[in-house]
Amino acid sequence: MLLTSLASDDSNAADIADAVRIDNTVLSRSQLSGASAGVLEDLGGATRVAVLATPTAQTVLAVTGCLLAGVPVVPVPADVGVAERQHMLRDSGAQAWLGERPDDPAGLPHFSARSGSQQPHAVASCDDEDTALIIYTSGTTGPPKGVQLSRRALAADLDALAQAWQWSPDDVLVHGLPMYHVHGLVLGLVGSLRQGNRFVHTGKPTPEAYAAARGTLYFGVPTVWSRVVADPGAAAALRSARMLVSGSAALPVPVFDALVERTGHAPIERYGSTESLITLSTRVDGERRPGWVGVPLQGVQTKLVADDGSPVPHDGESIGRLAVRGPTLFNGYLNRPDATADAFDGDGWYRTGDVAVIDAQGMHRIVGRESVDLIKTGGFRVGAGEIETALLGHPAVAEVAVVGLPDDDLGQRIVAFVVASPAEPAQPGELIDYVAQQLSIHKRPREVRIVDALPRNAMGKVLKKALLT
């Protein structure tokens, strides 16, 4: 059973009165388990159900009830545009809204998420390969694609993370992230329901809310941790935690170092995608190296390949295209056999679209997306992330994004978009020289542009494609 902590035949499991705290609401394990009955009564036989994935008790009950009842869930972001939402509903074939609904429900019937009148054990039998979630990826070259995640993949990934992080029912997991992505929904909510730990959603991931939650295990994206280290009181409050986890974007090395200094914790960094779930992580009992995302989780294999398909050496320097294989992979894109075929090679390796380096100990460093972070300049292959890390070491740089722009001579020229630190003015020429001193000369930016802010999505990832125009 995917949600093992809610298994109705576990007579020895004591009910947890505050299994989930969200949106000023407390839900017990009995209430969560009983949500399956409401789904079976209202939506029994449904093939797919849309959930407006707001951080509310309705979302928690809807997702939990559907997973227990064997009804696939389509999480829909609350802030998505009308056209994109209609695409998700049409493409997924969702038959109803469960929980909250948008102002424009697109003609679908709506049901509130609730505990039904049947006993909680009245749940549907499910096969491990059945689809549990259909999560839509942001469409960079077309409409969003529906990623089909099986119950088997979710269970395998969450169990592998539990092993790497020593995640247990004694933990109190805290985050304030969106509930429609893998980070907030799968790891945060579903992971807690599988492990049996208490889960606290703070609404917004503010330093004050994190400090007040008094958790043992915290999830955050880099912007969250940047704000935490800027708040001495909040950072000190997290010293009592067991572990801090950063993901969804690269954690700047200065933020890593500041977390160590101000919270006493070297953060866990991990890597994954909607299609693969989490595949790499540093371990609670292993090395936590700034800028590196760890080793493959249990059951996961990785490899680096060159442009011609040949293997790339694991020397900690050579850049290659990252491919992964293992039990956490998705079951293809819904209604897109062409895109699914393109995502895998003939041996079942998933092409992540990311470029990385691996050292002799198996530690991975993600350079970035092949499309925007691998810069081919003057005959050299340069990773944008390495330059960004170097620039963040300069006191005048608060944020930075490095891209390759077309250049008639070099092929691509390295351009850095810099948000200056308020404490010190940033001088483009000085920053270019600084990188040339820190790294090989060919890795220096040819141009530095000072900007007020970098374009980011809801998870804090920089939208580099917006910088290429």
CSV table of C-alpha atoms in Angstrom, one decimal:
chain,number,residue,atom,x,y,z
A,1,MET,CA,0.0,0.0,0.0
A,2,LEU,CA,1.4,3.4,-1.0
A,3,LEU,CA,0.2,5.3,2.1
A,4,THR,CA,1.4,2.7,4.6
A,5,SER,CA,0.9,4.8,7.7
A,6,LEU,CA,-2.8,4.9,6.9
A,7,ALA,CA,-3.2,1.1,6.2
A,8,SER,CA,-6.5,0.2,7.8
A,9,ASP,CA,-5.3,-3.3,8.8
A,10,ASP,CA,-2.6,-1.9,11.1
A,11,SER,CA,-4.4,-2.4,14.4
A,12,ASN,CA,-1.3,-1.6,16.4
A,13,ALA,CA,-0.8,1.9,14.9
A,14,ALA,CA,-2.0,4.6,17.2
A,15,ASP,CA,-4.0,7.4,15.7
A,16,ILE,CA,-2.1,10.7,15.4
A,17,ALA,CA,-4.5,13.5,16.3
A,18,ASP,CA,-2.3,16.1,14.5
A,19,ALA,CA,-1.0,14.1,11.6
A,20,VAL,CA,-1.3,17.1,9.3
A,21,ARG,CA,-1.4,20.8,10.2
A,22,ILE,CA,-2.3,23.1,7.3
A,23,ASP,CA,-4.2,26.3,6.7
A,24,ASN,CA,-5.1,26.6,10.5
A,25,THR,CA,-6.6,23.2,10.3
A,26,VAL,CA,-5.5,20.0,12.1
A,27,LEU,CA,-6.3,16.6,10.6
A,28,SER,CA,-6.0,13.3,12.4
A,29,ARG,CA,-4.8,10.1,10.8
A,30,SER,CA,-8.4,8.7,11.2
A,31,GLN,CA,-9.8,11.7,9.2
A,32,LEU,CA,-7.2,11.2,6.5
A,33,SER,CA,-7.9,7.5,6.3
A,34,GLY,CA,-11.6,8.1,6.2
A,35,ALA,CA,-11.3,10.4,3.2
A,36,SER,CA,-11.1,7.4,1.0
A,37,ALA,CA,-14.7,6.5,1.8
A,38,GLY,CA,-15.9,9.9,0.7
A,39,VAL,CA,-14.1,9.5,-2.7
A,40,LEU,CA,-15.5,6.1,-3.2
A,41,GLU,CA,-19.0,7.3,-2.4
A,42,ASP,CA,-18.8,10.4,-4.6
A,43,LEU,CA,-16.4,9.4,-7.3
A,44,GLY,CA,-16.2,5.6,-7.3
A,45,GLY,CA,-15.2,4.5,-10.8
A,46,ALA,CA,-13.7,7.8,-11.9
A,47,THR,CA,-10.6,7.4,-14.0
A,48,ARG,CA,-9.1,10.8,-13.2
A,49,VAL,CA,-9.9,13.6,-10.8
A,50,ALA,CA,-8.6,17.2,-10.8
A,51,VAL,CA,-7.5,18.8,-7.5
A,52,LEU,CA,-6.9,22.5,-7.3
A,53,ALA,CA,-3.7,22.1,-5.3
A,54,THR,CA,-3.9,25.0,-2.8
A,55,PRO,CA,-2.2,24.6,0.6
A,56,THR,CA,-5.4,23.7,2.4
A,57,ALA,CA,-7.1,20.9,4.3
A,58,GLN,CA,-9.3,20.3,1.3
A,59,THR,CA,-6.3,19.5,-0.9
A,60,VAL,CA,-4.8,17.2,1.7
A,61,LEU,CA,-8.1,15.3,2.1
A,62,ALA,CA,-8.7,15.2,-1.7
A,63,VAL,CA,-5.2,13.8,-2.6
A,64,THR,CA,-5.2,11.4,0.3
A,65,GLY,CA,-8.7,10.1,-0.4
A,66,CYS,CA,-7.9,9.6,-4.0
A,67,LEU,CA,-4.6,7.8,-3.4
A,68,LEU,CA,-6.3,5.4,-0.9
A,69,ALA,CA,-9.3,4.9,-3.2
A,70,GLY,CA,-7.2,4.2,-6.3
A,71,VAL,CA,-8.3,7.3,-8.2
A,72,PRO,CA,-5.5,9.1,-10.2
A,73,VAL,CA,-5.1,12.7,-9.2
A,74,VAL,CA,-4.3,15.6,-11.5
A,75,PRO,CA,-2.9,18.4,-9.3
A,76,VAL,CA,-3.7,21.8,-10.9
A,77,PRO,CA,-1.8,24.9,-9.8
A,78,ALA,CA,-4.1,27.6,-8.4
A,79,ASP,CA,-2.3,30.4,-10.2
A,80,VAL,CA,-2.1,28.8,-13.6
A,81,GLY,CA,-3.7,30.7,-16.5
A,82,VAL,CA,-7.1,29.7,-17.9
A,83,ALA,CA,-5.8,28.4,-21.2
A,84,GLU,CA,-3.2,26.2,-19.5
A,85,ARG,CA,-5.7,24.9,-17.0
A,86,GLN,CA,-8.1,24.0,-19.8
A,87,HIS,CA,-5.3,22.2,-21.5
A,88,MET,CA,-4.6,20.1,-18.4
A,89,LEU,CA,-8.2,19.2,-17.9
A,90,ARG,CA,-8.8,18.4,-21.6
A,91,ASP,CA,-5.6,16.4,-22.0
A,92,SER,CA,-5.9,14.5,-18.7
A,93,GLY,CA,-9.6,13.7,-19.2
A,94,ALA,CA,-10.4,14.7,-15.6
A,95,GLN,CA,-14.0,14.0,-14.8
A,96,ALA,CA,-14.6,16.2,-11.8
A,97,TRP,CA,-13.0,18.7,-9.3
A,98,LEU,CA,-12.4,17.4,-5.8
A,99,GLY,CA,-11.7,19.8,-2.9
A,100,GLU,CA,-11.7,23.4,-4.0
A,101,ARG,CA,-12.4,24.5,-7.5
A,102,PRO,CA,-11.4,27.5,-9.7
A,103,ASP,CA,-13.9,30.3,-10.6
A,104,ASP,CA,-14.1,28.8,-14.1
A,105,PRO,CA,-14.5,25.0,-13.5
A,106,ALA,CA,-14.8,24.3,-17.2
A,107,GLY,CA,-18.1,22.5,-16.8
A,108,LEU,CA,-16.8,19.8,-14.6
A,109,PRO,CA,-18.9,18.6,-11.6
A,110,HIS,CA,-17.5,19.6,-8.2
A,111,PHE,CA,-17.3,17.6,-4.9
A,112,SER,CA,-16.0,18.7,-1.6
A,113,ALA,CA,-13.3,16.5,0.0
A,114,ARG,CA,-14.7,14.8,3.1
A,115,SER,CA,-14.7,11.6,5.2
A,116,GLY,CA,-17.5,9.4,4.0
A,117,SER,CA,-20.0,7.2,5.9
A,118,GLN,CA,-18.2,3.9,5.0
A,119,GLN,CA,-15.5,2.5,7.2
A,120,PRO,CA,-12.0,3.7,6.3
A,121,HIS,CA,-10.9,0.2,5.2
A,122,ALA,CA,-13.3,0.3,2.3
A,123,VAL,CA,-10.6,1.2,-0.3
A,124,ALA,CA,-10.0,-0.1,-3.8
A,125,SER,CA,-7.3,-2.6,-4.5
A,126,CYS,CA,-4.6,-1.2,-6.6
A,127,ASP,CA,-1.8,-2.5,-8.8
A,128,ASP,CA,1.7,-1.1,-8.2
A,129,GLU,CA,1.8,0.0,-11.8
A,130,ASP,CA,-1.4,1.9,-11.6
A,131,THR,CA,-1.1,5.7,-12.1
A,132,ALA,CA,-1.3,7.6,-8.9
A,133,LEU,CA,-0.5,11.2,-10.0
A,134,ILE,CA,-0.5,13.0,-13.3
A,135,ILE,CA,1.7,16.1,-12.8
A,136,TYR,CA,2.0,18.6,-15.7
A,137,THR,CA,5.4,19.9,-16.5
A,138,SER,CA,5.9,23.5,-17.5
A,139,GLY,CA,5.8,23.7,-21.3
A,140,THR,CA,9.0,25.3,-22.6
A,141,THR,CA,8.5,24.2,-26.2
A,142,GLY,CA,4.8,23.6,-26.3
A,143,PRO,CA,1.8,22.9,-24.0
A,144,PRO,CA,2.6,21.2,-20.6
A,145,LYS,CA,3.0,17.4,-20.7
A,146,GLY,CA,1.3,15.1,-18.3
A,147,VAL,CA,3.8,13.0,-16.4
A,148,GLN,CA,2.3,9.7,-15.3
A,149,LEU,CA,3.7,8.6,-11.9
A,150,SER,CA,2.9,5.1,-10.8
A,151,ARG,CA,2.3,4.0,-7.2
A,152,ARG,CA,5.4,1.8,-7.6
A,153,ALA,CA,7.6,4.8,-8.5
A,154,LEU,CA,6.3,6.9,-5.7
A,155,ALA,CA,6.8,4.1,-3.1
A,156,ALA,CA,10.3,3.3,-4.4
A,157,ASP,CA,11.5,6.9,-4.3
A,158,LEU,CA,10.1,7.7,-0.8
A,159,ASP,CA,11.5,4.5,0.6
A,160,ALA,CA,14.9,5.3,-0.9
A,161,LEU,CA,14.8,8.8,0.6
A,162,ALA,CA,13.8,7.4,4.0
A,163,GLN,CA,16.9,5.2,3.8
A,164,ALA,CA,19.3,8.0,2.8
A,165,TRP,CA,17.8,10.5,5.2
A,166,GLN,CA,17.0,8.2,8.1
A,167,TRP,CA,13.5,9.6,7.8
A,168,SER,CA,11.2,8.1,10.4
A,169,PRO,CA,7.7,8.3,12.0
A,170,ASP,CA,9.4,10.4,14.8
A,171,ASP,CA,10.1,13.3,12.4
A,172,VAL,CA,8.0,16.4,12.1
A,173,LEU,CA,8.3,17.5,8.5
A,174,VAL,CA,7.9,21.3,7.8
A,175,HIS,CA,7.6,23.2,4.6
A,176,GLY,CA,5.6,26.0,3.0
A,177,LEU,CA,6.1,25.1,-0.6
A,178,PRO,CA,3.5,24.7,-3.4
A,179,MET,CA,1.4,21.6,-3.3
A,180,TYR,CA,1.4,20.8,-7.0
A,181,HIS,CA,5.0,19.8,-7.6
A,182,VAL,CA,7.1,16.8,-6.6
A,183,HIS,CA,8.9,18.8,-3.8
A,184,GLY,CA,5.8,20.0,-1.9
A,185,LEU,CA,3.2,17.4,-2.8
A,186,VAL,CA,5.1,14.1,-3.2
A,187,LEU,CA,8.0,14.5,-0.8
A,188,GLY,CA,6.2,16.6,1.7
A,189,LEU,CA,2.6,15.3,1.9
A,190,VAL,CA,2.7,11.8,0.4
A,191,GLY,CA,6.1,11.1,1.9
A,192,SER,CA,4.8,12.0,5.4
A,193,LEU,CA,1.8,9.8,4.9
A,194,ARG,CA,4.0,6.9,3.8
A,195,GLN,CA,6.5,7.3,6.6
A,196,GLY,CA,3.9,8.1,9.3
A,197,ASN,CA,5.5,11.3,10.5
A,198,ARG,CA,3.7,14.5,11.4
A,199,PHE,CA,3.5,17.1,8.5
A,200,VAL,CA,3.2,20.8,9.0
A,201,HIS,CA,2.6,23.2,6.1
A,202,THR,CA,3.4,26.8,7.0
A,203,GLY,CA,1.3,28.5,4.3
A,204,LYS,CA,4.2,30.6,3.1
A,205,PRO,CA,7.8,29.5,3.6
A,206,THR,CA,8.8,32.5,5.7
A,207,PRO,CA,11.7,32.4,8.2
A,208,GLU,CA,9.3,33.3,11.0
A,209,ALA,CA,6.9,30.5,10.1
A,210,TYR,CA,9.7,27.9,9.8
A,211,ALA,CA,11.1,29.0,13.2
A,212,ALA,CA,7.7,28.7,14.9
A,213,ALA,CA,7.0,25.2,13.5
A,214,ARG,CA,9.7,23.5,15.7
A,215,GLY,CA,10.1,20.7,13.2
A,216,THR,CA,12.9,18.1,12.9
A,217,LEU,CA,13.0,18.0,9.1
A,218,TYR,CA,12.6,21.1,6.9
A,219,PHE,CA,12.2,21.4,3.1
A,220,GLY,CA,13.1,24.6,1.2
A,221,VAL,CA,14.2,26.0,-2.1
A,222,PRO,CA,17.3,28.2,-2.2
A,223,THR,CA,15.4,31.4,-1.9
A,224,VAL,CA,13.8,30.1,1.3
A,225,TRP,CA,17.2,29.3,2.8
A,226,SER,CA,18.6,32.7,1.7
A,227,ARG,CA,15.9,34.4,3.7
A,228,VAL,CA,16.4,32.1,6.7
A,229,VAL,CA,20.1,32.9,6.9
A,230,ALA,CA,19.3,36.6,6.6
A,231,ASP,CA,17.1,36.3,9.7
A,232,PRO,CA,19.4,35.5,12.7
A,233,GLY,CA,16.5,34.6,15.0
A,234,ALA,CA,14.9,32.2,12.6
A,235,ALA,CA,18.3,30.6,11.7
A,236,ALA,CA,19.0,30.1,15.4
A,237,ALA,CA,15.6,28.5,16.0
A,238,LEU,CA,16.4,25.8,13.4
A,239,ARG,CA,19.4,24.5,15.4
A,240,SER,CA,17.1,22.1,17.2
A,241,ALA,CA,16.1,20.5,13.9
A,242,ARG,CA,17.6,17.2,12.7
A,243,MET,CA,18.0,18.0,9.0
A,244,LEU,CA,17.5,20.8,6.4
A,245,VAL,CA,16.9,19.8,2.8
A,246,SER,CA,17.4,22.1,-0.2
A,247,GLY,CA,16.1,21.3,-3.7
A,248,SER,CA,14.3,22.4,-6.9
A,249,ALA,CA,17.2,24.6,-7.8
A,250,ALA,CA,21.0,24.8,-7.1
A,251,LEU,CA,21.8,26.1,-3.6
A,252,PRO,CA,24.5,28.8,-3.9
A,253,VAL,CA,27.6,27.9,-2.0
A,254,PRO,CA,27.5,31.1,0.1
A,255,VAL,CA,24.0,30.1,1.3
A,256,PHE,CA,25.2,26.6,2.1
A,257,ASP,CA,28.1,28.0,4.2
A,258,ALA,CA,25.8,30.5,6.0
A,259,LEU,CA,23.4,27.7,6.9
A,260,VAL,CA,26.3,25.8,8.5
A,261,GLU,CA,27.4,28.8,10.4
A,262,ARG,CA,24.0,30.1,11.6
A,263,THR,CA,21.9,26.9,12.0
A,264,GLY,CA,24.6,24.4,12.7
A,265,HIS,CA,23.4,22.2,9.8
A,266,ALA,CA,25.1,21.4,6.6
A,267,PRO,CA,22.1,21.1,4.3
A,268,ILE,CA,21.1,18.0,2.4
A,269,GLU,CA,21.1,18.7,-1.3
A,270,ARG,CA,19.3,16.4,-3.8
A,271,TYR,CA,18.4,16.3,-7.4
A,272,GLY,CA,15.5,15.0,-9.5
A,273,SER,CA,12.7,15.9,-11.8
A,274,THR,CA,9.0,15.3,-12.3
A,275,GLU,CA,9.8,12.5,-14.6
A,276,SER,CA,12.3,10.7,-12.5
A,277,LEU,CA,11.4,11.9,-9.0
A,278,ILE,CA,14.4,12.2,-6.7
A,279,THR,CA,17.4,10.2,-8.0
A,280,LEU,CA,20.4,11.7,-6.3
A,281,SER,CA,21.0,13.0,-2.8
A,282,THR,CA,23.6,13.6,-0.2
A,283,ARG,CA,23.1,11.3,2.8
A,284,VAL,CA,22.5,12.0,6.4
A,285,ASP,CA,25.5,9.8,7.3
A,286,GLY,CA,27.7,10.9,4.3
A,287,GLU,CA,29.6,13.8,2.9
A,288,ARG,CA,27.7,17.0,2.2
A,289,ARG,CA,29.8,19.0,-0.2
A,290,PRO,CA,28.6,22.5,-1.2
A,291,GLY,CA,27.5,22.6,-4.8
A,292,TRP,CA,27.2,18.8,-5.2
A,293,VAL,CA,23.9,16.8,-5.0
A,294,GLY,CA,25.2,13.5,-3.8
A,295,VAL,CA,25.1,9.9,-5.0
A,296,PRO,CA,22.4,7.7,-6.6
A,297,LEU,CA,19.6,6.6,-4.3
A,298,GLN,CA,19.0,2.9,-3.7
A,299,GLY,CA,18.1,1.2,-7.0
A,300,VAL,CA,19.1,4.2,-9.2
A,301,GLN,CA,21.8,4.1,-11.8
A,302,THR,CA,23.3,7.1,-13.6
A,303,LYS,CA,25.7,7.7,-16.5
A,304,LEU,CA,27.2,10.5,-18.4
A,305,VAL,CA,27.4,10.5,-22.2
A,306,ALA,CA,29.1,12.7,-24.6
A,307,ASP,CA,27.6,14.3,-27.7
A,308,ASP,CA,28.6,11.2,-29.8
A,309,GLY,CA,27.1,8.8,-27.2
A,310,SER,CA,30.4,7.7,-25.7
A,311,PRO,CA,30.9,7.5,-21.9
A,312,VAL,CA,32.3,10.5,-20.1
A,313,PRO,CA,34.9,9.8,-17.4
A,314,HIS,CA,34.0,10.2,-13.8
A,315,ASP,CA,36.9,12.6,-13.0
A,316,GLY,CA,35.0,15.4,-11.3
A,317,GLU,CA,35.7,17.7,-14.3
A,318,SER,CA,34.4,16.3,-17.5
A,319,ILE,CA,30.9,17.4,-18.5
A,320,GLY,CA,28.4,15.0,-20.0
A,321,ARG,CA,24.7,14.5,-20.5
A,322,LEU,CA,23.1,12.9,-17.5
A,323,ALA,CA,20.9,9.8,-17.9
A,324,VAL,CA,19.2,7.8,-15.2
A,325,ARG,CA,17.6,4.4,-14.8
A,326,GLY,CA,15.7,2.8,-12.0
A,327,PRO,CA,12.4,2.1,-10.3
A,328,THR,CA,11.5,5.8,-9.7
A,329,LEU,CA,11.0,6.7,-13.4
A,330,PHE,CA,7.6,7.8,-14.8
A,331,ASN,CA,5.4,5.7,-17.0
A,332,GLY,CA,5.5,8.1,-19.9
A,333,TYR,CA,3.8,11.3,-21.0
A,334,LEU,CA,0.1,11.1,-21.2
A,335,ASN,CA,-1.1,11.0,-24.8
A,336,ARG,CA,2.4,11.7,-26.0
A,337,PRO,CA,4.1,8.5,-27.2
A,338,ASP,CA,6.4,10.6,-29.4
A,339,ALA,CA,7.7,12.6,-26.5
A,340,THR,CA,8.0,9.5,-24.4
A,341,ALA,CA,10.0,7.7,-27.0
A,342,ASP,CA,12.4,10.7,-27.3
A,343,ALA,CA,12.9,10.8,-23.5
A,344,PHE,CA,14.4,7.3,-23.3
A,345,ASP,CA,17.2,5.5,-25.1
A,346,GLY,CA,17.0,1.9,-26.4
A,347,ASP,CA,18.2,0.5,-23.0
A,348,GLY,CA,15.6,2.3,-20.8
A,349,TRP,CA,17.8,5.2,-19.7
A,350,TYR,CA,15.9,8.4,-19.2
A,351,ARG,CA,17.6,11.4,-20.8
A,352,THR,CA,17.3,14.1,-18.2
A,353,GLY,CA,18.2,17.0,-20.4
A,354,ASP,CA,20.7,18.1,-17.7
A,355,VAL,CA,24.5,18.1,-17.9
A,356,ALA,CA,26.6,17.1,-15.0
A,357,VAL,CA,30.0,15.9,-13.7
A,358,ILE,CA,30.7,12.9,-11.5
A,359,ASP,CA,33.8,12.3,-9.4
A,360,ALA,CA,35.6,9.1,-8.6
A,361,GLN,CA,33.6,8.7,-5.4
A,362,GLY,CA,30.3,8.9,-7.3
A,363,MET,CA,29.4,12.4,-6.2
A,364,HIS,CA,27.4,14.4,-8.8
A,365,ARG,CA,27.4,18.1,-9.6
A,366,ILE,CA,24.7,19.4,-11.8
A,367,VAL,CA,25.9,21.9,-14.3
A,368,GLY,CA,22.4,22.7,-15.4
A,369,ARG,CA,20.1,22.3,-18.4
A,370,GLU,CA,21.8,21.2,-21.6
A,371,SER,CA,19.7,23.8,-23.5
A,372,VAL,CA,20.7,26.9,-21.4
A,373,ASP,CA,23.5,25.9,-19.0
A,374,LEU,CA,26.0,24.2,-21.3
A,375,ILE,CA,27.8,27.0,-23.1
A,376,LYS,CA,30.0,26.2,-26.1
A,377,THR,CA,32.3,29.1,-26.5
A,378,GLY,CA,35.5,29.3,-28.5
A,379,GLY,CA,35.7,25.5,-28.8
A,380,PHE,CA,35.3,25.0,-25.0
A,381,ARG,CA,32.4,23.4,-23.1
A,382,VAL,CA,31.6,25.5,-20.1
A,383,GLY,CA,29.1,25.0,-17.3
A,384,ALA,CA,27.1,28.1,-16.4
A,385,GLY,CA,26.8,26.9,-12.8
A,386,GLU,CA,30.6,27.0,-12.2
A,387,ILE,CA,30.7,30.6,-13.2
A,388,GLU,CA,27.7,31.5,-11.1
A,389,THR,CA,29.3,29.9,-8.1
A,390,ALA,CA,32.4,31.9,-8.6
A,391,LEU,CA,30.5,35.2,-9.0
A,392,LEU,CA,28.5,34.5,-5.9
A,393,GLY,CA,31.8,34.6,-4.0
A,394,HIS,CA,32.2,38.3,-4.8
A,395,PRO,CA,30.7,40.6,-2.1
A,396,ALA,CA,29.0,42.8,-4.8
A,397,VAL,CA,26.9,39.9,-6.1
A,398,ALA,CA,23.6,39.0,-4.5
A,399,GLU,CA,22.2,36.9,-7.3
A,400,VAL,CA,23.4,35.8,-10.7
A,401,ALA,CA,22.4,33.9,-13.8
A,402,VAL,CA,24.9,33.0,-16.5
A,403,VAL,CA,23.8,32.2,-20.1
A,404,GLY,CA,25.4,31.8,-23.5
A,405,LEU,CA,24.2,34.3,-26.1
A,406,PRO,CA,24.9,33.9,-29.9
A,407,ASP,CA,28.3,35.2,-31.0
A,408,ASP,CA,29.6,35.3,-34.6
A,409,ASP,CA,33.2,34.7,-33.4
A,410,LEU,CA,32.9,32.5,-30.4
A,411,GLY,CA,29.7,30.6,-31.2
A,412,GLN,CA,28.3,31.6,-27.8
A,413,ARG,CA,29.6,34.4,-25.5
A,414,ILE,CA,29.3,34.1,-21.8
A,415,VAL,CA,27.0,36.7,-20.3
A,416,ALA,CA,26.3,37.2,-16.6
A,417,PHE,CA,23.1,38.8,-15.3
A,418,VAL,CA,23.9,40.1,-11.9
A,419,VAL,CA,21.7,41.5,-9.1
A,420,ALA,CA,24.0,43.7,-7.1
A,421,SER,CA,24.4,43.4,-3.3
A,422,PRO,CA,22.9,46.5,-1.6
A,423,ALA,CA,26.1,46.7,0.5
A,424,GLU,CA,28.5,47.2,-2.4
A,425,PRO,CA,28.2,48.5,-5.9
A,426,ALA,CA,28.9,46.0,-8.7
A,427,GLN,CA,31.3,47.0,-11.4
A,428,PRO,CA,31.1,44.8,-14.6
A,429,GLY,CA,34.8,45.0,-15.4
A,430,GLU,CA,35.8,44.1,-11.9
A,431,LEU,CA,33.5,41.1,-11.9
A,432,ILE,CA,34.8,39.8,-15.2
A,433,ASP,CA,38.4,40.1,-13.9
A,434,TYR,CA,37.4,38.3,-10.7
A,435,VAL,CA,36.1,35.3,-12.6
A,436,ALA,CA,39.2,35.2,-14.7
A,437,GLN,CA,41.3,35.0,-11.5
A,438,GLN,CA,39.1,32.3,-10.0
A,439,LEU,CA,38.6,30.1,-13.0
A,440,SER,CA,40.2,29.4,-16.4
A,441,ILE,CA,40.5,32.5,-18.5
A,442,HIS,CA,38.1,31.1,-21.2
A,443,LYS,CA,35.4,30.8,-18.5
A,444,ARG,CA,35.2,34.5,-17.7
A,445,PRO,CA,32.0,36.4,-18.8
A,446,ARG,CA,32.5,38.5,-21.9
A,447,GLU,CA,29.7,40.7,-20.6
A,448,VAL,CA,28.1,41.5,-17.2
A,449,ARG,CA,24.6,43.1,-17.1
A,450,ILE,CA,23.4,44.6,-13.9
A,451,VAL,CA,19.6,43.9,-13.4
A,452,ASP,CA,17.1,44.7,-10.6
A,453,ALA,CA,15.9,41.0,-10.4
A,454,LEU,CA,16.1,37.7,-12.1
A,455,PRO,CA,13.0,36.1,-13.6
A,456,ARG,CA,11.9,33.1,-11.4
A,457,ASN,CA,9.0,30.6,-11.2
A,458,ALA,CA,7.0,29.7,-8.1
A,459,MET,CA,9.7,27.2,-7.0
A,460,GLY,CA,12.5,29.8,-7.2
A,461,LYS,CA,14.1,28.5,-10.3
A,462,VAL,CA,15.6,31.2,-12.6
A,463,LEU,CA,13.8,31.2,-16.0
A,464,LYS,CA,16.9,31.5,-18.1
A,465,LYS,CA,15.0,31.3,-21.4
A,466,ALA,CA,13.6,34.7,-20.5
A,467,LEU,CA,17.2,36.0,-20.5
A,468,LEU,CA,18.0,34.6,-23.9
A,469,THR,CA,15.5,36.9,-25.7
